[in-house]
Amino acid sequence: MRKSRIAVVLGMTSAAIFIAAPGASATIHNLGSFGGGPGYNSSHWDDESYTQIYFDYCQSNQGAPNKSLVIELREDVAGFPDHSWGSKTFTKCFSSFGSNGEWTGLNQGGYFFRINKIDDGAGSGFYVYGNSYIDTTKAD
């Protein structure tokens, strides 16, 4: 009985580690370093159905303790105005933990993110820089 409990616990622990770690099926694109203020557009990537954007090591040119970064996901629609999939507020971008947000139900196509606001948007001359990554599969 005890051996079976240990096997179940070990199996559950292994499953939890597998679920928490990015799986082999994950499609993660390193967009590399970014830097800019409100209105900055990232490089583009192709996607369908799901996008998760990660930021880490964000810093500001103002050296202030920043609190948030408002990011908008945009679809690049050839020959038409870009389509907005809405904005998310990233609150841990400036901490050592990094920050992420996800969008679902997307069309197949080209996407990019835009920085809409840094903190409350009141600061003049603010820009941020850091690293960004895109995960295009919800499988992990």
mmCIF file with all atom_site columns, C-alpha atoms in Angstrom, residues 77-128:
data_model
loop_
_atom_site.group_PDB
_atom_site.id
_atom_site.type_symbol
_atom_site.label_atom_id
_atom_site.label_alt_id
_atom_site.label_comp_id
_atom_site.label_asym_id
_atom_site.label_entity_id
_atom_site.label_seq_id
_atom_site.pdbx_PDB_ins_code
_atom_site.Cartn_x
_atom_site.Cartn_y
_atom_site.Cartn_z
_atom_site.occupancy
_atom_site.B_iso_or_equiv
_atom_site.pdbx_formal_charge
_atom_site.auth_seq_id
_atom_site.auth_comp_id
_atom_site.auth_asym_id
_atom_site.auth_atom_id
_atom_site.pdbx_PDB_model_num
ATOM 1  C CA . VAL A 1 77  ? -3.746 43.207 -41.904 1.00 0.00 ? 77  VAL A CA 1
ATOM 2  C CA . ALA A 1 78  ? -2.345 43.812 -45.404 1.00 0.00 ? 78  ALA A CA 1
ATOM 3  C CA . GLY A 1 79  ? -4.143 46.578 -47.258 1.00 0.00 ? 79  GLY A CA 1
ATOM 4  C CA . PHE A 1 80  ? -6.324 47.479 -44.260 1.00 0.00 ? 80  PHE A CA 1
ATOM 5  C CA . PRO A 1 81  ? -5.807 49.185 -40.907 1.00 0.00 ? 81  PRO A CA 1
ATOM 6  C CA . ASP A 1 82  ? -4.227 46.934 -38.277 1.00 0.00 ? 82  ASP A CA 1
ATOM 7  C CA . HIS A 1 83  ? -6.677 45.147 -35.984 1.00 0.00 ? 83  HIS A CA 1
ATOM 8  C CA . SER A 1 84  ? -6.340 45.576 -32.218 1.00 0.00 ? 84  SER A CA 1
ATOM 9  C CA . TRP A 1 85  ? -6.851 42.511 -30.023 1.00 0.00 ? 85  TRP A CA 1
ATOM 10 C CA . GLY A 1 86  ? -6.894 44.656 -26.898 1.00 0.00 ? 86  GLY A CA 1
ATOM 11 C CA . SER A 1 87  ? -4.397 45.701 -24.252 1.00 0.00 ? 87  SER A CA 1
ATOM 12 C CA . LYS A 1 88  ? -2.998 44.040 -21.150 1.00 0.00 ? 88  LYS A CA 1
ATOM 13 C CA . THR A 1 89  ? -1.187 45.647 -18.232 1.00 0.00 ? 89  THR A CA 1
ATOM 14 C CA . PHE A 1 90  ? 2.097  43.961 -17.353 1.00 0.00 ? 90  PHE A CA 1
ATOM 15 C CA . THR A 1 91  ? 2.845  44.668 -13.695 1.00 0.00 ? 91  THR A CA 1
ATOM 16 C CA . LYS A 1 92  ? 5.923  42.510 -13.036 1.00 0.00 ? 92  LYS A CA 1
ATOM 17 C CA . CYS A 1 93  ? 8.008  43.493 -16.062 1.00 0.00 ? 93  CYS A CA 1
ATOM 18 C CA . PHE A 1 94  ? 10.224 45.698 -13.867 1.00 0.00 ? 94  PHE A CA 1
ATOM 19 C CA . SER A 1 95  ? 10.725 43.040 -11.181 1.00 0.00 ? 95  SER A CA 1
ATOM 20 C CA . SER A 1 96  ? 13.036 40.060 -11.322 1.00 0.00 ? 96  SER A CA 1
ATOM 21 C CA . PHE A 1 97  ? 10.032 37.790 -11.911 1.00 0.00 ? 97  PHE A CA 1
ATOM 22 C CA . GLY A 1 98  ? 9.161  38.953 -15.425 1.00 0.00 ? 98  GLY A CA 1
ATOM 23 C CA . SER A 1 99  ? 5.619  39.421 -16.661 1.00 0.00 ? 99  SER A CA 1
ATOM 24 C CA . ASN A 1 100 ? 3.316  37.861 -19.237 1.00 0.00 ? 100 ASN A CA 1
ATOM 25 C CA . GLY A 1 101 ? -0.122 38.169 -20.789 1.00 0.00 ? 101 GLY A CA 1
ATOM 26 C CA . GLU A 1 102 ? -2.080 36.023 -23.200 1.00 0.00 ? 102 GLU A CA 1
ATOM 27 C CA . TRP A 1 103 ? -4.600 36.530 -25.977 1.00 0.00 ? 103 TRP A CA 1
ATOM 28 C CA . THR A 1 104 ? -6.817 33.770 -27.406 1.00 0.00 ? 104 THR A CA 1
ATOM 29 C CA . GLY A 1 105 ? -9.185 33.295 -30.353 1.00 0.00 ? 105 GLY A CA 1
ATOM 30 C CA . LEU A 1 106 ? -6.799 35.001 -32.782 1.00 0.00 ? 106 LEU A CA 1
ATOM 31 C CA . ASN A 1 107 ? -6.946 34.853 -36.567 1.00 0.00 ? 107 ASN A CA 1
ATOM 32 C CA . GLN A 1 108 ? -4.140 33.263 -38.530 1.00 0.00 ? 108 GLN A CA 1
ATOM 33 C CA . GLY A 1 109 ? -1.794 36.053 -39.564 1.00 0.00 ? 109 GLY A CA 1
ATOM 34 C CA . GLY A 1 110 ? 1.020  38.411 -38.644 1.00 0.00 ? 110 GLY A CA 1
ATOM 35 C CA . TYR A 1 111 ? 1.138  40.039 -35.210 1.00 0.00 ? 111 TYR A CA 1
ATOM 36 C CA . PHE A 1 112 ? 3.160  42.587 -33.255 1.00 0.00 ? 112 PHE A CA 1
ATOM 37 C CA . PHE A 1 113 ? 2.857  44.342 -29.927 1.00 0.00 ? 113 PHE A CA 1
ATOM 38 C CA . ARG A 1 114 ? 2.710  48.067 -29.280 1.00 0.00 ? 114 ARG A CA 1
ATOM 39 C CA . ILE A 1 115 ? 3.656  49.867 -26.079 1.00 0.00 ? 115 ILE A CA 1
ATOM 40 C CA . ASN A 1 116 ? 0.664  52.043 -25.202 1.00 0.00 ? 116 ASN A CA 1
ATOM 41 C CA . LYS A 1 117 ? 1.617  53.346 -21.743 1.00 0.00 ? 117 LYS A CA 1
ATOM 42 C CA . ILE A 1 118 ? 4.371  53.260 -19.186 1.00 0.00 ? 118 ILE A CA 1
ATOM 43 C CA . ASP A 1 119 ? 2.962  53.525 -15.665 1.00 0.00 ? 119 ASP A CA 1
ATOM 44 C CA . ASP A 1 120 ? -0.032 55.887 -15.806 1.00 0.00 ? 120 ASP A CA 1
ATOM 45 C CA . GLY A 1 121 ? 1.076  57.516 -19.054 1.00 0.00 ? 121 GLY A CA 1
ATOM 46 C CA . ALA A 1 122 ? 1.713  60.889 -17.419 1.00 0.00 ? 122 ALA A CA 1
ATOM 47 C CA . GLY A 1 123 ? 5.506  60.761 -17.726 1.00 0.00 ? 123 GLY A CA 1
ATOM 48 C CA . SER A 1 124 ? 7.063  62.641 -20.610 1.00 0.00 ? 124 SER A CA 1
ATOM 49 C CA . GLY A 1 125 ? 10.128 61.244 -22.361 1.00 0.00 ? 125 GLY A CA 1
ATOM 50 C CA . PHE A 1 126 ? 9.820  57.781 -20.806 1.00 0.00 ? 126 PHE A CA 1
ATOM 51 C CA . TYR A 1 127 ? 11.028 54.738 -22.644 1.00 0.00 ? 127 TYR A CA 1
ATOM 52 C CA . VAL A 1 128 ? 11.653 51.200 -21.512 1.00 0.00 ? 128 VAL A CA 1
#
